[in-house]
Short mmCIF file of C-alpha atoms in Angstrom, two decimals:
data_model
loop_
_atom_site.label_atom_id
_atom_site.label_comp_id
_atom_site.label_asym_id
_atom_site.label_seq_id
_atom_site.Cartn_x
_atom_site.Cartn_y
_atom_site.Cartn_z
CA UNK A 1 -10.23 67.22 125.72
CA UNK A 2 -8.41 70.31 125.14
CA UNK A 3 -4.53 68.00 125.62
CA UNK A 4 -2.68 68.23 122.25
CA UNK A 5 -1.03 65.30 122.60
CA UNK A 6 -4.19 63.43 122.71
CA UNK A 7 -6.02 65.37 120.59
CA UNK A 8 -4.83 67.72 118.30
CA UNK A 9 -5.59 71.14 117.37
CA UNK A 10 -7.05 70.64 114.14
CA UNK A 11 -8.81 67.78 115.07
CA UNK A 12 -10.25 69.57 118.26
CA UNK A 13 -11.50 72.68 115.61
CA UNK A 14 -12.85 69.63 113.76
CA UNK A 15 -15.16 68.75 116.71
CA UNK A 16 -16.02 72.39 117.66
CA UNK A 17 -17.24 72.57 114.01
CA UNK A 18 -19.48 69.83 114.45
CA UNK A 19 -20.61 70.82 117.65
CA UNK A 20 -21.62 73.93 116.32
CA UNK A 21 -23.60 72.23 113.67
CA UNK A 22 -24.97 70.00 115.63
CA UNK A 23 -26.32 72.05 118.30
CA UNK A 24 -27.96 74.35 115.63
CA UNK A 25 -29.65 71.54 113.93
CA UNK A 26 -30.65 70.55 117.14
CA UNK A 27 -29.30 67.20 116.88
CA UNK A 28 -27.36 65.53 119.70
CA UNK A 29 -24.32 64.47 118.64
CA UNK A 30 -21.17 62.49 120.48
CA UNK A 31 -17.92 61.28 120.43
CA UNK A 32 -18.18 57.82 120.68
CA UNK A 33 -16.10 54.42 121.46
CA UNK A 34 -12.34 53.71 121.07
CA UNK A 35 -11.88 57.66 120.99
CA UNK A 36 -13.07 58.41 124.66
CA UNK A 37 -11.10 55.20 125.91
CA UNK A 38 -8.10 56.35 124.55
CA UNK A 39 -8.80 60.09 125.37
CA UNK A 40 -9.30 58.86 128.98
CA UNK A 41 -6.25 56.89 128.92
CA UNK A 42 -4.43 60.08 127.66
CA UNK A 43 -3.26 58.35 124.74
CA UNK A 44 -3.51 59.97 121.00
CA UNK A 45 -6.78 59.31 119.04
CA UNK A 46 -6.77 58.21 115.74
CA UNK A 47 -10.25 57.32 114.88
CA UNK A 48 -13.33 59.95 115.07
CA UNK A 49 -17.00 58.12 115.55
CA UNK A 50 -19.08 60.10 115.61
CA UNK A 51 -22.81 58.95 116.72
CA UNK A 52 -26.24 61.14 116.75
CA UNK A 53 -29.39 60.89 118.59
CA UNK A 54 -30.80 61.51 114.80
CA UNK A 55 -30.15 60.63 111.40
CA UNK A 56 -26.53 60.62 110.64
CA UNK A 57 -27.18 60.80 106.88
CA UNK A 58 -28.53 64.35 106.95
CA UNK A 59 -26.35 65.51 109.62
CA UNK A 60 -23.48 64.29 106.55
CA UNK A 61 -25.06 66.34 104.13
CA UNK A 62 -25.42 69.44 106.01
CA UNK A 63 -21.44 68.91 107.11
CA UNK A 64 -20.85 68.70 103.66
CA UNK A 65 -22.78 71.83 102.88
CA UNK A 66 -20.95 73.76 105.48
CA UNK A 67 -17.29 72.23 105.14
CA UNK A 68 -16.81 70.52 102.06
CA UNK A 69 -15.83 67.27 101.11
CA UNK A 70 -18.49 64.37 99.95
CA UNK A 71 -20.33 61.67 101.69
CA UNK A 72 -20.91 57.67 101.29
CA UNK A 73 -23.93 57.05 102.75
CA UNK A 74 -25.20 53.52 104.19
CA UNK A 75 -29.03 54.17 104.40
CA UNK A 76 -29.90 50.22 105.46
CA UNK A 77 -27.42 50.64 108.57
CA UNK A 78 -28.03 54.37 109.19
CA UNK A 79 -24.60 55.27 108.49
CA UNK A 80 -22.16 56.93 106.30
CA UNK A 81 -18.84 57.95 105.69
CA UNK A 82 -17.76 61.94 105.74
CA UNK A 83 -14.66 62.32 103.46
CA UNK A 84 -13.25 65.42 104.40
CA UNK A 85 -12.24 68.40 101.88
CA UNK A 86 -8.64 68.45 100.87
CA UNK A 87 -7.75 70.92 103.34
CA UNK A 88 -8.89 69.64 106.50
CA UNK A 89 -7.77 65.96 104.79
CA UNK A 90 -4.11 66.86 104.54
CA UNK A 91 -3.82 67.34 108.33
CA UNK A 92 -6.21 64.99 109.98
CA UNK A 93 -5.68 60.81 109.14
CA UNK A 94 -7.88 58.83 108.69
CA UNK A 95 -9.03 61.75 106.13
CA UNK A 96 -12.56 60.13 106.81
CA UNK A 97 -15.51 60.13 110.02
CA UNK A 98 -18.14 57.75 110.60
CA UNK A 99 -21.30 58.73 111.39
CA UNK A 100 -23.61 56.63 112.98
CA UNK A 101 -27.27 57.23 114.17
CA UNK A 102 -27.80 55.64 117.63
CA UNK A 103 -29.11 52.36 117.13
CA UNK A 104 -30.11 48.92 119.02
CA UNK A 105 -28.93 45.84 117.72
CA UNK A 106 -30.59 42.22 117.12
CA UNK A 107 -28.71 38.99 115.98
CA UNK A 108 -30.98 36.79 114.78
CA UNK A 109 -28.59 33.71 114.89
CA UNK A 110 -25.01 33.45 117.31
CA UNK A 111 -22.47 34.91 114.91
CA UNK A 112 -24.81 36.39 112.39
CA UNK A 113 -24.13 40.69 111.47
CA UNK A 114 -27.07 42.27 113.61
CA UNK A 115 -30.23 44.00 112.58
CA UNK A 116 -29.98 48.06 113.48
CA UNK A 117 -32.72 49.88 114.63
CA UNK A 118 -32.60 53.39 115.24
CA UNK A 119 -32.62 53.97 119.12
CA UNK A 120 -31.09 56.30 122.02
CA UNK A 121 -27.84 57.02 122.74
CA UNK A 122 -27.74 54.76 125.80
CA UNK A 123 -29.30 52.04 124.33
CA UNK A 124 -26.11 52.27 121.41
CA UNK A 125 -23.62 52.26 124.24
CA UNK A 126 -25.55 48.71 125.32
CA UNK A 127 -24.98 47.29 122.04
CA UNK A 128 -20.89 47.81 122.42
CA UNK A 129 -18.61 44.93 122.70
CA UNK A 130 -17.09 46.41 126.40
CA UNK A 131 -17.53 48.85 129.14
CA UNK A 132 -14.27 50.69 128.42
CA UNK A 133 -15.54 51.20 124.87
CA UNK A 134 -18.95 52.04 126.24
CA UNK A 135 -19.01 55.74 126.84
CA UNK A 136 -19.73 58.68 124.95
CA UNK A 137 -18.52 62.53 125.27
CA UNK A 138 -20.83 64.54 123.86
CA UNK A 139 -20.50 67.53 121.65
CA UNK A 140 -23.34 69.81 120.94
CA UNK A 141 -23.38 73.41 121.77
CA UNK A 142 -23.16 73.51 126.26
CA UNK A 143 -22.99 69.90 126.58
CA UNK A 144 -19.74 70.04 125.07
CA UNK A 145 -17.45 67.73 126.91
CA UNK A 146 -19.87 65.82 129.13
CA UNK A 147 -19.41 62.20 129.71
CA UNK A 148 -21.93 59.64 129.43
CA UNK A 149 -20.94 56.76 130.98
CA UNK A 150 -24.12 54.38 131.88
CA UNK A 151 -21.72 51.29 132.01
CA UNK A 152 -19.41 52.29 134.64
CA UNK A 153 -16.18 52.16 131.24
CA UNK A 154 -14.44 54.68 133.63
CA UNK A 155 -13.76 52.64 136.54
CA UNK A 156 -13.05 49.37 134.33
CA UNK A 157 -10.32 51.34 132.69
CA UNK A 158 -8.99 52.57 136.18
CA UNK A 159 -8.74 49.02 137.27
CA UNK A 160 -7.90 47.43 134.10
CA UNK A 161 -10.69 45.21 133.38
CA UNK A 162 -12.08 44.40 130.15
CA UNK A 163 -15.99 43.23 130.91
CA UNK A 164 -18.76 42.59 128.79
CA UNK A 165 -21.89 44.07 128.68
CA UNK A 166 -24.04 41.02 128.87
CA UNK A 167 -23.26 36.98 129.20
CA UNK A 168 -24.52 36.51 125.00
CA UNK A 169 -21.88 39.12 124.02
CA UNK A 170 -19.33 36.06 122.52
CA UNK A 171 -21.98 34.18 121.67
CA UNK A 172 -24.07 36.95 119.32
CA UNK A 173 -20.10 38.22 117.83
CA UNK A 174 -17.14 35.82 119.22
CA UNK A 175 -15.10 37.91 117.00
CA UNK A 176 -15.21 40.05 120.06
CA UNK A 177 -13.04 37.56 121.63
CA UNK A 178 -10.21 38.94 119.20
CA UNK A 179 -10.21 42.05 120.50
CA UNK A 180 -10.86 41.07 124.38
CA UNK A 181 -7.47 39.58 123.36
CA UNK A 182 -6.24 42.77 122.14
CA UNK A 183 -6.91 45.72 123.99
CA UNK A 184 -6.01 42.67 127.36
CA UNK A 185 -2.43 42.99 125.28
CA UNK A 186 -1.97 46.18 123.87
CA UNK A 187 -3.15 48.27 127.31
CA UNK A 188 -1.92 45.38 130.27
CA UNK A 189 -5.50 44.67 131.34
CA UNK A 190 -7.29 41.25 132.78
CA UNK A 191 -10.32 39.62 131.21
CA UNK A 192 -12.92 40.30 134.40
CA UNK A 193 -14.00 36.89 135.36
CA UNK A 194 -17.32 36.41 134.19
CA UNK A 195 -15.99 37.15 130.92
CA UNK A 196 -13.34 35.03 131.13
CA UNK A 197 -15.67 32.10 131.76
CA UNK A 198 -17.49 33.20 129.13
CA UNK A 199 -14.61 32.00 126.52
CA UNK A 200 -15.37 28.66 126.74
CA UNK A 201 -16.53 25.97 124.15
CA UNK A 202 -20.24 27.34 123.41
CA UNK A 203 -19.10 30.64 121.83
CA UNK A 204 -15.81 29.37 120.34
CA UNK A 205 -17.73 26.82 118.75
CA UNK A 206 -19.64 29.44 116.94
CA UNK A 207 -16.42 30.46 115.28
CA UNK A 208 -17.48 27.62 113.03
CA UNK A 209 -19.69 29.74 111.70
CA UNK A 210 -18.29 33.06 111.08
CA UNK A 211 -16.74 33.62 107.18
CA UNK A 212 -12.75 33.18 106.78
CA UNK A 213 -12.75 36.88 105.91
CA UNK A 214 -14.06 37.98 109.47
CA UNK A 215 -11.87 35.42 111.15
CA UNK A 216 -8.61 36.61 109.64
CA UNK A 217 -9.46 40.55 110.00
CA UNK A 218 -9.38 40.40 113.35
CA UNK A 219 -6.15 37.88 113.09
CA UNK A 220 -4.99 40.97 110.73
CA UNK A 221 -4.93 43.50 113.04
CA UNK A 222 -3.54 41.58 115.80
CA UNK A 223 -0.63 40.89 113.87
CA UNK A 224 -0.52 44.62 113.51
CA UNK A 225 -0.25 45.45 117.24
CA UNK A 226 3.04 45.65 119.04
CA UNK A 227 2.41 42.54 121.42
CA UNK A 228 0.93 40.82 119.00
CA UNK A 229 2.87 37.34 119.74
CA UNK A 230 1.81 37.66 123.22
CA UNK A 231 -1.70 37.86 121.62
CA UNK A 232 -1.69 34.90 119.81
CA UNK A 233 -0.01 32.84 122.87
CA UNK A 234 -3.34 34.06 124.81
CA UNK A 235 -5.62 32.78 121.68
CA UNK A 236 -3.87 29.79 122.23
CA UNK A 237 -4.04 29.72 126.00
CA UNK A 238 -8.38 29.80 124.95
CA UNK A 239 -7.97 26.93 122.85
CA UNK A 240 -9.52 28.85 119.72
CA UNK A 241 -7.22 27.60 116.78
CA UNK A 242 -8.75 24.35 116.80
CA UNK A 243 -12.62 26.07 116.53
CA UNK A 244 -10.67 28.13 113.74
CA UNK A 245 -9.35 25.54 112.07
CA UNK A 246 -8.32 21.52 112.91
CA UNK A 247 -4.74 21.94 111.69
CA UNK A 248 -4.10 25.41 112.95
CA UNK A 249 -1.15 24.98 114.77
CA UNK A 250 0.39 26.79 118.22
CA UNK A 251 3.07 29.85 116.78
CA UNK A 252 6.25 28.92 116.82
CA UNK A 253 8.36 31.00 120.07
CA UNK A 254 11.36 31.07 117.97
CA UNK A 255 9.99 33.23 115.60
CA UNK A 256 8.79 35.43 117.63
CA UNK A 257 11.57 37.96 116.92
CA UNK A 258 10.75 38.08 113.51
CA UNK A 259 7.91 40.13 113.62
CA UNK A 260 9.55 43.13 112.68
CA UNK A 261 10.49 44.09 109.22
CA UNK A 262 13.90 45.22 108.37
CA UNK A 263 12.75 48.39 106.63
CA UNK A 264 16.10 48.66 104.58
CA UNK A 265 15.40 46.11 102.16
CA UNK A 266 12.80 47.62 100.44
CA UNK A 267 10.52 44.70 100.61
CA UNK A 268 7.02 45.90 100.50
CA UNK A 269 4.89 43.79 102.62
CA UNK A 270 2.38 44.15 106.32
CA UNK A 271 3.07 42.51 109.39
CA UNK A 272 -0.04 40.49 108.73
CA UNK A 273 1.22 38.83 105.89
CA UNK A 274 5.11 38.08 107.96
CA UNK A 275 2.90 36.89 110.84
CA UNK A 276 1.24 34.34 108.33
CA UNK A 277 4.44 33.18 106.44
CA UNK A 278 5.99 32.42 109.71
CA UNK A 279 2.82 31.41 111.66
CA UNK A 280 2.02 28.49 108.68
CA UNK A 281 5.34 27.46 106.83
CA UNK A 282 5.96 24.83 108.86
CA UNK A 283 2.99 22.41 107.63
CA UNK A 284 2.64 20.35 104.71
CA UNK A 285 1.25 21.64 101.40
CA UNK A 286 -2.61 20.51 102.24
CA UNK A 287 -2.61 21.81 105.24
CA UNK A 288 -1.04 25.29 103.95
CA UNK A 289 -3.76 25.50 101.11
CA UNK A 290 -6.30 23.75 103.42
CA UNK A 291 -6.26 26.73 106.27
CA UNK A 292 -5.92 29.60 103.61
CA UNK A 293 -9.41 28.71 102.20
CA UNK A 294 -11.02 28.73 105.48
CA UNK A 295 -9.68 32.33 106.01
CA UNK A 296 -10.15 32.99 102.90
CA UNK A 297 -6.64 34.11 102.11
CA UNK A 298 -5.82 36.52 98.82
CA UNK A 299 -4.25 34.03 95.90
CA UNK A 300 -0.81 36.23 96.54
CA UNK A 301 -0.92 35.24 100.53
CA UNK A 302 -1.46 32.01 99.65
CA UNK A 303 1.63 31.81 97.24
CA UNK A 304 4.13 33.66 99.80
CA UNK A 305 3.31 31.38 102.73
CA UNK A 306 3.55 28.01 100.18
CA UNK A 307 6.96 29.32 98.53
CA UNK A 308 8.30 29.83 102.10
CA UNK A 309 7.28 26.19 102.69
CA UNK A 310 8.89 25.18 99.56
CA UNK A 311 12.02 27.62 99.80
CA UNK A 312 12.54 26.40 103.31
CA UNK A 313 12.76 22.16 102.43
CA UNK A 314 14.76 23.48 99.34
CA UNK A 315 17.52 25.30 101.21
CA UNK A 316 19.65 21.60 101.59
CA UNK A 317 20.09 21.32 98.05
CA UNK A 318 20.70 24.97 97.29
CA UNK A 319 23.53 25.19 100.05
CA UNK A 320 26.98 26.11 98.47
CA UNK A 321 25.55 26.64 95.15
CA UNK A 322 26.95 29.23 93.26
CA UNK A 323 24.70 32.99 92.83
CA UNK A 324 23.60 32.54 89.41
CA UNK A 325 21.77 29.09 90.72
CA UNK A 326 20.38 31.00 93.82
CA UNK A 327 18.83 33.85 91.71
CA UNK A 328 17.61 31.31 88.93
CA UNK A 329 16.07 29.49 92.25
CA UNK A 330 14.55 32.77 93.78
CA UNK A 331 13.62 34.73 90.88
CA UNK A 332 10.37 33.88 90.86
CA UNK A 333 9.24 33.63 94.36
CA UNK A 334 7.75 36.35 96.42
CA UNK A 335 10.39 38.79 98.04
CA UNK A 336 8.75 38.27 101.52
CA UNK A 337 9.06 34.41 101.24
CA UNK A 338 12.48 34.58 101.10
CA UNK A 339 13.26 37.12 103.49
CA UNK A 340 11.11 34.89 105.97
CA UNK A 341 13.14 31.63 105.08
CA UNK A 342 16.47 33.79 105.56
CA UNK A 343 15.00 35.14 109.24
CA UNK A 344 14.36 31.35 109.88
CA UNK A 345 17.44 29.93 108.50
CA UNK A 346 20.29 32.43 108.37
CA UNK A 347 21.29 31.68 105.38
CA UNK A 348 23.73 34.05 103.60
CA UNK A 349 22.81 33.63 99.89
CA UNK A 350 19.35 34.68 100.44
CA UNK A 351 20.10 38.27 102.27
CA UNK A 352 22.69 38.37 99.49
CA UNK A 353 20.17 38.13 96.82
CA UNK A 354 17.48 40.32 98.72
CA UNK A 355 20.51 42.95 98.65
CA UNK A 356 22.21 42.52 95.81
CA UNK A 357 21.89 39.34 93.68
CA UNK A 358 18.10 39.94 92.24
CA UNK A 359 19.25 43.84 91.10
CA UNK A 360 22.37 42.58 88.58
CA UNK A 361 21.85 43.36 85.29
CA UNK A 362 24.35 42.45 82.22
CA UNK A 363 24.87 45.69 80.10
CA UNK A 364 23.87 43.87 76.83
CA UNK A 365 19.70 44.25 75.84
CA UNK A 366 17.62 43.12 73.42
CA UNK A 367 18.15 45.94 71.05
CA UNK A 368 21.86 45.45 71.38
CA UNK A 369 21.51 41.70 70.18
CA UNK A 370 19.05 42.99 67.22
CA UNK A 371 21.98 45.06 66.38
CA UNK A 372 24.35 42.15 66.12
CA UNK A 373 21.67 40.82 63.60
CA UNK A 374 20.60 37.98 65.96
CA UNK A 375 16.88 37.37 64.76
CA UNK A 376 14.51 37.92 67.78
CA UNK A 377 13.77 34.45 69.72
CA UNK A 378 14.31 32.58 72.69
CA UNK A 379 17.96 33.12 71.78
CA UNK A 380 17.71 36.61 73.35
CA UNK A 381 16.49 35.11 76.90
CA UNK A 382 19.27 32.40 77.00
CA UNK A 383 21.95 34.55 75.71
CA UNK A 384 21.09 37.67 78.61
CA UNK A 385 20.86 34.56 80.91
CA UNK A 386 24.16 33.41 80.39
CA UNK A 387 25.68 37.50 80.62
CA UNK A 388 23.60 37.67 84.37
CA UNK A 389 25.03 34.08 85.57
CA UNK A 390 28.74 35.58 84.72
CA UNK A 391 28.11 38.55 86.50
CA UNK A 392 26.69 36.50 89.51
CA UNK A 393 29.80 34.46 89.65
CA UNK A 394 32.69 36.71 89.08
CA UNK A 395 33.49 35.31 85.90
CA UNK A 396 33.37 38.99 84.30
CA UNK A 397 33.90 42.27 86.04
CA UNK A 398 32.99 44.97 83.37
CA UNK A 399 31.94 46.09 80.76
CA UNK A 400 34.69 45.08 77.97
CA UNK A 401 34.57 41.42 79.47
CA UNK A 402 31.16 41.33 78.84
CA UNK A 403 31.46 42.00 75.64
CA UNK A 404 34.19 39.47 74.80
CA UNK A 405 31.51 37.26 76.20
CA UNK A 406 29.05 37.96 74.41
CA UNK A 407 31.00 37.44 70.67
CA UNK A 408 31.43 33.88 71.90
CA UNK A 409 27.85 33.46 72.67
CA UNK A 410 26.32 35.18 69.37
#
């Protein structure tokens, strides 16, 4: 564990600390999940779970005691959250550790969020979604550095197999069919094939019953991976859009190079919310407002992926118009929707206004028509109107023209 480019000196002081603590509270502690996998892998951690073989609330407080920083605590799951002082915060992201108590889980219905029970260590790695994220290295005092691996993780991540622990697994949580998906993309491995057959129509259906919220998470973050089209050609491969939704449709190849953001135009925006616009701009108006309720889509995602829709069948009678019509057109839609309908289209005037058009300004303000004595009124918002459309079109060039303008305007 001791690699720097896995894991990093301050974070490695991080888990001596806690090892320390552990060991003299006499409280097993380990470094759970994702973490080993990618340790073993000999690929950087970012995440640090942390799970005891005792209550992870007080083991918070005591850290907090010792270290510093404060503590959100989740009594009814035996969790919480250790936000770490300022100082250790500034170096190590996320600036935040879980801490979990072992625990078994129960789901009392397929698709249902489980009922914990405090348990052993082994019995939390049997709760896990896959062998590779199955084993634990543990921490406290001498055992610092052992691996526990009761699942056999370490010779599914030699051979590149992503297995299940047990044939319910996508049945009690088929969101873990997401993220089969994923780490089979992001790390080159093969569904082993008992869980492959275990993708089938019983626990898709049960997608049915999971909320939009959960559904679109996962979607979420596998927009946010690096092969994430080849992702969502694999979901469709399984057949699970139409469990997700009836109108869901296949992503469309063609935009598959437009999954990355051209960072120099300043358009703020995630790669979830590009992989929707493109993903859904192609269907009709019901069907766009239709599938953003069932995933339960913020009221701004919803706008960006229906003014793409709208922008898009629009772009016919907007060709050859001149600028001052384009930014009267665009002014009001979200930023991202254009810049999607431009990827899509190639249309000059809308990289144009992304660059240039939506930042011209006349020189003239408010105050300056005030000081004219032109009484305040929509007369302002026409006037400043008509000084931006000039602008847009070349018929003035600076300042002086501007103001020879605006005489014959007041």
């Amino acid at each position: 564990m001791e690699n720097e480019r896995i894991i990093s000196n301050r974070q490695l002081i991080l888990l001596r600390d806690i090892s320390s603590l552990s060991a003299e509270l006499n409280m097993p502690c380990y470094l759970v999940g994702g973490s080993v996998r990618d340790i073993l892998l000999e690929q950087p951690i970012n995440d640090l779970d942390i799970v005891l073989e005792a209550n992870a609330i007080e083991f918070g407080n005591a850290l907090v005691k010792k270290i510093g920083g404060r503590l959100t605590t989740h009594p009814k799951f035996h969790t919480a959250i250790w936000h770490l002082p300022e100082s250790l915060a500034e170096h190590i992201q996320p600036s935040f550790l879980d801490l979990i108590t072992a625990r078994s889980e129960t789901y009392k219905t397929p698709g249902a969020l489980p009922t914990v029970t405090p348990s052993t260590m082994e019995d939390d790695l049997r709760r896990r979604d896959f062998t590779i994220n199955a084993m634990a290295i543990r921490l406290d005092g001498d055992h610092f550095g052992e691996l526990l691996d009761p699942l056999n993780g370490q010779s599914d991540l030699k051979y590149g197999l992503i297995r299940i622990l047990h044939p319910r697994s996508f049945i009690d949580d088929p969101t873990r069919i997401f993220r089969a998906i994923r780490y089979e993309g992001r790390y080159s491995f093969h569904l082993e094939s008992s869980t492959s057959e275990s993708i089938n129509s019983t626990s898709l259906d049960i997608f049915r019953m999971l909320s939009g919220e959960r559904i679109r998470h996962e979607l979420d973050l596998i927009f946010e991976e690096e092969q994430a089209l080849s992702m969502i050609q694999r979901l469709q491969e399984l057949d699970t859009f139409k469990y997700i939704h009836q109108k869901l449709p296949d992503f469309n190849p063609a935009y598959s190079d437009f999954l990355e953001m051209d960072m120099g135009l300043d358009i703020p925006a995630s790669r979830a919310a590009l992989g929707y616009i493109l993903w859904l701009m192609d269907l009709n108006e019901d069907a766009i407002l239709s599938i953003s309720r069932r995933l339960e889509f913020t009221s701004e995602l919803t706008h960006s992926v229906w003014a793409a829709s709208q922008l898009k069948k629009s772009l016919p009678f907007l060709t050859n118009s001149k600028p001052s019509l384009w930014a009267l057109a665009l002014e009001k839609l979200p930023l991202l929707s254009v810049y999607v309908v431009y990827l899509d289209s190639g249309e000059g005037s809308l990289l144009n206004y992304i660059s240039f058009w939506r930042h011209v300004k006349p020189h003239t303000t408010g105050n300056d028509l005030k000081a004219h004595g032109l009484p305040p009124g929509p007369r302002y918002g026409e006037i400043l109107t008509q000084l931006r459309a000039a602008w847009l079109d070349g018929e003035i060039t600076n300042e002086k023209e501007e103001k020879e303008l605006l005489n014959t305007l007041l």
